[in-house]
Amino acid sequence: MARPKVYDEHLAHRLISDAAATLAAGGVEALSLRPLAAGAGTSTSAIYAMFGDKAGLVSAVVNQARAGFLQAQRECPTTDDPLADLTALGHAYRQWALAHPSLYAVMFGGRALAEGSEPAVPIEPTEPTEPTEPTESTEPVEPVEPVEPVADDALSAAGQAAADLMGDETISVLAGLVQALVDAGLLRGDVVTITLSIWAGVHGLVSLEITGAWPVRGAAARALYEQHLAAIRRAWQPQAASGSASA
């Protein structure tokens, strides 16, 4: 007789979902397996059996977040208007993030969560000093050293880090669409820079909305978000560049 399946996919999904909420709120340090298991109506044995250990569970949460986000991006339909497709992709990004706020928060902390991170060491405040009266001095004033320009090798390292980031699956759909837009002459600039600019702008506004820092909701929020997408797109269109050059 076959051994009955004790731990099913429904339980695994529940544990991942609850773990994601805890990780999003308090990080790895806040995740404790015993209360997590109790909240799901099971024991820590289930977690060990399905995920191996706490690190395995955290990895499962990160992997599900990335897989779900990537699927939503890949399922966004394409048309014969790539600029409209860029806007649609931005809306798909926001819709997935709002539907899965905990997974979205975990995804962008995925590397730190998966590898574990040490809490920051607090800096002890220094005692305030009493203000002193200014005094005249005959000593020559030392000239201020000029700020050294950023070295070329540092810029190259930053550029390489950005290029490496472009290889991440979670940004691959956007990067591919930007490449197509640049090739068609509909956007002007470096593909890596444009991709990261769009991603940063979208991520920033979506994060504000998720945390409640954005003061609008519902249809108004969507309308403002669409205006934000249009502004980012216009900034990289050829006419924007030529207009600024002639100003």
Short mmCIF file of C-alpha atoms in Angstrom, two decimals:
data_model
loop_
_atom_site.label_atom_id
_atom_site.label_comp_id
_atom_site.label_asym_id
_atom_site.label_seq_id
_atom_site.Cartn_x
_atom_site.Cartn_y
_atom_site.Cartn_z
CA MET A 1 0.00 0.00 0.00
CA ALA A 2 1.34 3.42 -0.94
CA ARG A 3 2.23 5.72 1.90
CA PRO A 4 -0.31 8.57 2.18
CA LYS A 5 0.94 12.05 1.32
CA VAL A 6 0.97 13.91 4.62
CA TYR A 7 2.24 17.28 3.49
CA ASP A 8 0.46 18.54 0.38
CA GLU A 9 0.91 21.54 -1.90
CA HIS A 10 -1.83 23.48 -0.13
CA LEU A 11 0.14 23.35 3.12
CA ALA A 12 3.36 24.32 1.34
CA HIS A 13 1.60 27.30 -0.24
CA ARG A 14 0.21 28.36 3.15
CA LEU A 15 3.64 28.16 4.80
CA ILE A 16 5.29 30.13 1.98
CA SER A 17 2.57 32.77 2.06
CA ASP A 18 2.75 33.20 5.85
CA ALA A 19 6.56 33.21 5.77
CA ALA A 20 6.53 35.88 3.05
CA ALA A 21 4.37 38.15 5.20
CA THR A 22 6.73 37.72 8.15
CA LEU A 23 9.86 38.27 6.06
CA ALA A 24 8.40 41.38 4.42
CA ALA A 25 7.53 42.85 7.79
CA GLY A 26 10.60 41.98 9.84
CA GLY A 27 13.23 40.16 7.80
CA VAL A 28 14.87 36.82 8.51
CA GLU A 29 15.30 37.52 12.21
CA ALA A 30 11.51 37.77 12.62
CA LEU A 31 10.87 34.35 11.06
CA SER A 32 10.47 31.61 13.68
CA LEU A 33 9.49 28.15 12.51
CA ARG A 34 7.48 27.02 15.52
CA PRO A 35 4.87 29.84 15.49
CA LEU A 36 4.81 29.73 11.69
CA ALA A 37 3.95 26.03 11.77
CA ALA A 38 1.38 26.52 14.53
CA GLY A 39 -0.33 29.28 12.54
CA ALA A 40 -0.67 26.91 9.60
CA GLY A 41 -2.06 24.14 11.80
CA THR A 42 0.96 21.88 11.47
CA SER A 43 4.31 21.18 13.12
CA THR A 44 7.90 22.11 12.37
CA SER A 45 8.33 18.57 11.03
CA ALA A 46 6.32 19.63 7.99
CA ILE A 47 8.70 22.53 7.34
CA TYR A 48 11.76 20.31 7.67
CA ALA A 49 10.20 17.65 5.43
CA MET A 50 9.22 20.07 2.66
CA PHE A 51 11.93 22.73 2.80
CA GLY A 52 14.83 21.16 4.70
CA ASP A 53 15.33 24.01 7.17
CA LYS A 54 14.68 27.70 7.71
CA ALA A 55 17.09 28.70 4.95
CA GLY A 56 15.32 26.35 2.55
CA LEU A 57 11.98 27.90 3.41
CA VAL A 58 13.34 31.41 2.85
CA SER A 59 14.75 30.31 -0.51
CA ALA A 60 11.37 28.84 -1.45
CA VAL A 61 9.68 32.16 -0.66
CA VAL A 62 12.21 34.10 -2.76
CA ASN A 63 11.92 31.64 -5.65
CA GLN A 64 8.12 31.79 -5.65
CA ALA A 65 8.21 35.58 -5.60
CA ARG A 66 10.57 35.74 -8.56
CA ALA A 67 8.70 33.06 -10.51
CA GLY A 68 5.33 34.73 -10.01
CA PHE A 69 6.62 38.15 -10.98
CA LEU A 70 8.37 36.80 -14.07
CA GLN A 71 5.26 34.89 -15.16
CA ALA A 72 3.16 38.06 -14.91
CA GLN A 73 5.69 39.92 -17.05
CA ARG A 74 5.88 37.17 -19.67
CA GLU A 75 2.09 36.87 -19.89
CA CYS A 76 1.71 40.55 -20.76
CA PRO A 77 0.47 40.50 -24.38
CA THR A 78 2.51 42.08 -27.17
CA THR A 79 1.09 44.05 -30.09
CA ASP A 80 2.38 45.87 -33.16
CA ASP A 81 2.82 49.01 -31.00
CA PRO A 82 5.90 48.48 -28.79
CA LEU A 83 5.46 51.81 -26.99
CA ALA A 84 1.96 50.74 -25.96
CA ASP A 85 3.44 47.38 -24.94
CA LEU A 86 5.89 49.23 -22.66
CA THR A 87 2.99 50.95 -20.92
CA ALA A 88 1.10 47.66 -20.62
CA LEU A 89 4.15 46.00 -19.11
CA GLY A 90 4.34 48.77 -16.54
CA HIS A 91 0.72 48.19 -15.57
CA ALA A 92 1.32 44.42 -15.32
CA TYR A 93 4.24 45.18 -12.99
CA ARG A 94 2.05 47.30 -10.70
CA GLN A 95 -0.89 44.89 -10.72
CA TRP A 96 1.26 41.94 -9.65
CA ALA A 97 2.97 43.97 -6.94
CA LEU A 98 -0.33 45.20 -5.48
CA ALA A 99 -1.78 41.68 -5.58
CA HIS A 100 1.30 40.19 -3.86
CA PRO A 101 2.78 42.93 -1.66
CA SER A 102 4.64 40.54 0.66
CA LEU A 103 6.20 38.57 -2.20
CA TYR A 104 7.11 41.83 -3.92
CA ALA A 105 8.88 43.07 -0.79
CA VAL A 106 10.70 39.75 -0.39
CA MET A 107 11.75 39.67 -4.05
CA PHE A 108 13.74 42.87 -3.81
CA GLY A 109 15.37 41.67 -0.62
CA GLY A 110 15.84 38.21 -2.09
CA ARG A 111 19.62 38.08 -2.06
CA ALA A 112 19.95 39.31 1.52
CA LEU A 113 17.15 37.03 2.66
CA ALA A 114 18.55 33.95 0.96
CA GLU A 115 22.10 34.48 2.20
CA GLY A 116 21.22 35.94 5.57
CA SER A 117 22.35 39.35 6.68
CA GLU A 118 23.84 40.74 9.83
CA PRO A 119 21.90 43.55 11.49
CA ALA A 120 23.52 46.93 11.08
CA VAL A 121 25.67 48.03 14.00
CA PRO A 122 24.15 51.18 15.49
CA ILE A 123 26.41 54.20 15.65
CA GLU A 124 26.60 55.67 19.11
CA PRO A 125 25.69 59.34 19.09
CA THR A 126 28.46 61.67 20.16
CA GLU A 127 28.02 64.12 22.99
CA PRO A 128 27.10 67.57 21.74
CA THR A 129 29.83 70.14 22.24
CA GLU A 130 29.29 73.61 23.62
CA PRO A 131 29.41 76.32 20.99
CA THR A 132 32.47 78.55 21.20
CA GLU A 133 32.88 82.19 20.30
CA PRO A 134 34.67 82.74 17.02
CA THR A 135 38.19 84.13 17.45
CA GLU A 136 40.42 85.90 15.00
CA SER A 137 43.46 84.03 13.89
CA THR A 138 46.52 85.03 11.95
CA GLU A 139 47.17 81.44 10.91
CA PRO A 140 46.81 80.87 7.18
CA VAL A 141 43.71 78.96 6.14
CA GLU A 142 44.48 75.61 4.62
CA PRO A 143 43.03 75.31 1.13
CA VAL A 144 40.20 72.81 0.71
CA GLU A 145 41.28 69.77 -1.24
CA PRO A 146 39.32 69.46 -4.49
CA VAL A 147 37.02 66.48 -4.82
CA GLU A 148 38.66 63.82 -6.91
CA PRO A 149 36.69 62.83 -10.00
CA VAL A 150 35.39 59.30 -10.14
CA ALA A 151 38.05 57.07 -11.64
CA ASP A 152 37.41 55.43 -14.98
CA ASP A 153 37.85 51.99 -13.46
CA ALA A 154 35.16 52.76 -10.87
CA LEU A 155 32.80 53.84 -13.61
CA SER A 156 33.63 50.68 -15.53
CA ALA A 157 32.91 48.58 -12.43
CA ALA A 158 29.54 50.33 -11.98
CA GLY A 159 28.74 49.75 -15.63
CA GLN A 160 29.65 46.08 -15.34
CA ALA A 161 27.45 45.70 -12.25
CA ALA A 162 24.54 47.23 -14.16
CA ALA A 163 25.21 44.94 -17.12
CA ASP A 164 25.27 41.92 -14.80
CA LEU A 165 21.95 42.99 -13.35
CA MET A 166 20.49 42.99 -16.84
CA GLY A 167 21.08 39.25 -16.94
CA ASP A 168 18.58 38.76 -14.12
CA GLU A 169 15.45 36.95 -15.31
CA THR A 170 13.14 39.30 -13.42
CA ILE A 171 14.21 42.21 -15.61
CA SER A 172 14.69 40.27 -18.85
CA VAL A 173 11.26 41.05 -20.32
CA LEU A 174 11.66 44.79 -19.82
CA ALA A 175 15.25 44.71 -21.11
CA GLY A 176 14.19 42.85 -24.24
CA LEU A 177 11.41 45.33 -24.97
CA VAL A 178 13.72 48.31 -24.42
CA GLN A 179 16.25 46.75 -26.80
CA ALA A 180 13.53 46.40 -29.45
CA LEU A 181 12.45 50.01 -28.95
CA VAL A 182 16.01 51.29 -29.26
CA ASP A 183 16.59 49.18 -32.38
CA ALA A 184 13.41 50.65 -33.91
CA GLY A 185 14.52 54.21 -33.10
CA LEU A 186 11.57 54.77 -30.78
CA LEU A 187 13.80 55.27 -27.75
CA ARG A 188 17.25 56.82 -27.78
CA GLY A 189 20.09 55.97 -25.42
CA ASP A 190 21.97 53.13 -23.83
CA VAL A 191 19.75 50.07 -23.35
CA VAL A 192 21.09 49.30 -19.86
CA THR A 193 20.61 52.89 -18.68
CA ILE A 194 17.09 53.16 -20.11
CA THR A 195 16.05 49.81 -18.62
CA LEU A 196 17.33 50.67 -15.16
CA SER A 197 15.76 54.14 -15.36
CA ILE A 198 12.34 52.71 -16.18
CA TRP A 199 12.66 50.01 -13.54
CA ALA A 200 13.73 52.48 -10.85
CA GLY A 201 10.88 54.87 -11.63
CA VAL A 202 8.24 52.14 -11.65
CA HIS A 203 9.59 50.39 -8.55
CA GLY A 204 9.73 53.66 -6.62
CA LEU A 205 6.13 54.64 -7.25
CA VAL A 206 4.80 51.11 -6.74
CA SER A 207 6.69 50.85 -3.43
CA LEU A 208 5.20 54.13 -2.24
CA GLU A 209 1.72 52.85 -3.08
CA ILE A 210 2.24 49.52 -1.32
CA THR A 211 3.53 51.16 1.86
CA GLY A 212 0.63 53.61 1.94
CA ALA A 213 2.87 56.65 1.46
CA TRP A 214 1.07 57.55 -1.76
CA PRO A 215 -2.00 59.68 -0.89
CA VAL A 216 -4.25 58.44 -3.71
CA ARG A 217 -6.13 55.20 -4.23
CA GLY A 218 -8.19 53.35 -6.81
CA ALA A 219 -8.75 54.82 -10.26
CA ALA A 220 -6.93 58.04 -9.38
CA ALA A 221 -3.83 56.08 -8.41
CA ARG A 222 -3.89 54.16 -11.69
CA ALA A 223 -4.30 57.37 -13.68
CA LEU A 224 -1.36 59.03 -11.93
CA TYR A 225 0.72 55.91 -12.42
CA GLU A 226 -0.03 55.97 -16.15
CA GLN A 227 1.07 59.61 -16.31
CA HIS A 228 4.27 58.58 -14.55
CA LEU A 229 4.88 55.85 -17.12
CA ALA A 230 4.28 58.31 -19.95
CA ALA A 231 6.73 60.81 -18.45
CA ILE A 232 9.47 58.17 -18.18
CA ARG A 233 8.83 57.04 -21.74
CA ARG A 234 8.92 60.59 -23.13
CA ALA A 235 12.23 61.26 -21.38
CA TRP A 236 13.89 58.59 -23.53
CA GLN A 237 12.15 59.30 -26.81
CA PRO A 238 14.22 60.96 -29.57
CA GLN A 239 12.17 64.17 -29.61
CA ALA A 240 12.88 64.68 -25.90
CA ALA A 241 16.60 64.53 -26.55
CA SER A 242 16.48 66.84 -29.58
CA GLY A 243 14.24 69.28 -27.75
CA SER A 244 16.62 69.59 -24.82
CA ALA A 245 19.57 70.00 -27.18
CA SER A 246 17.95 72.90 -28.99
CA ALA A 247 16.89 74.67 -25.78
#
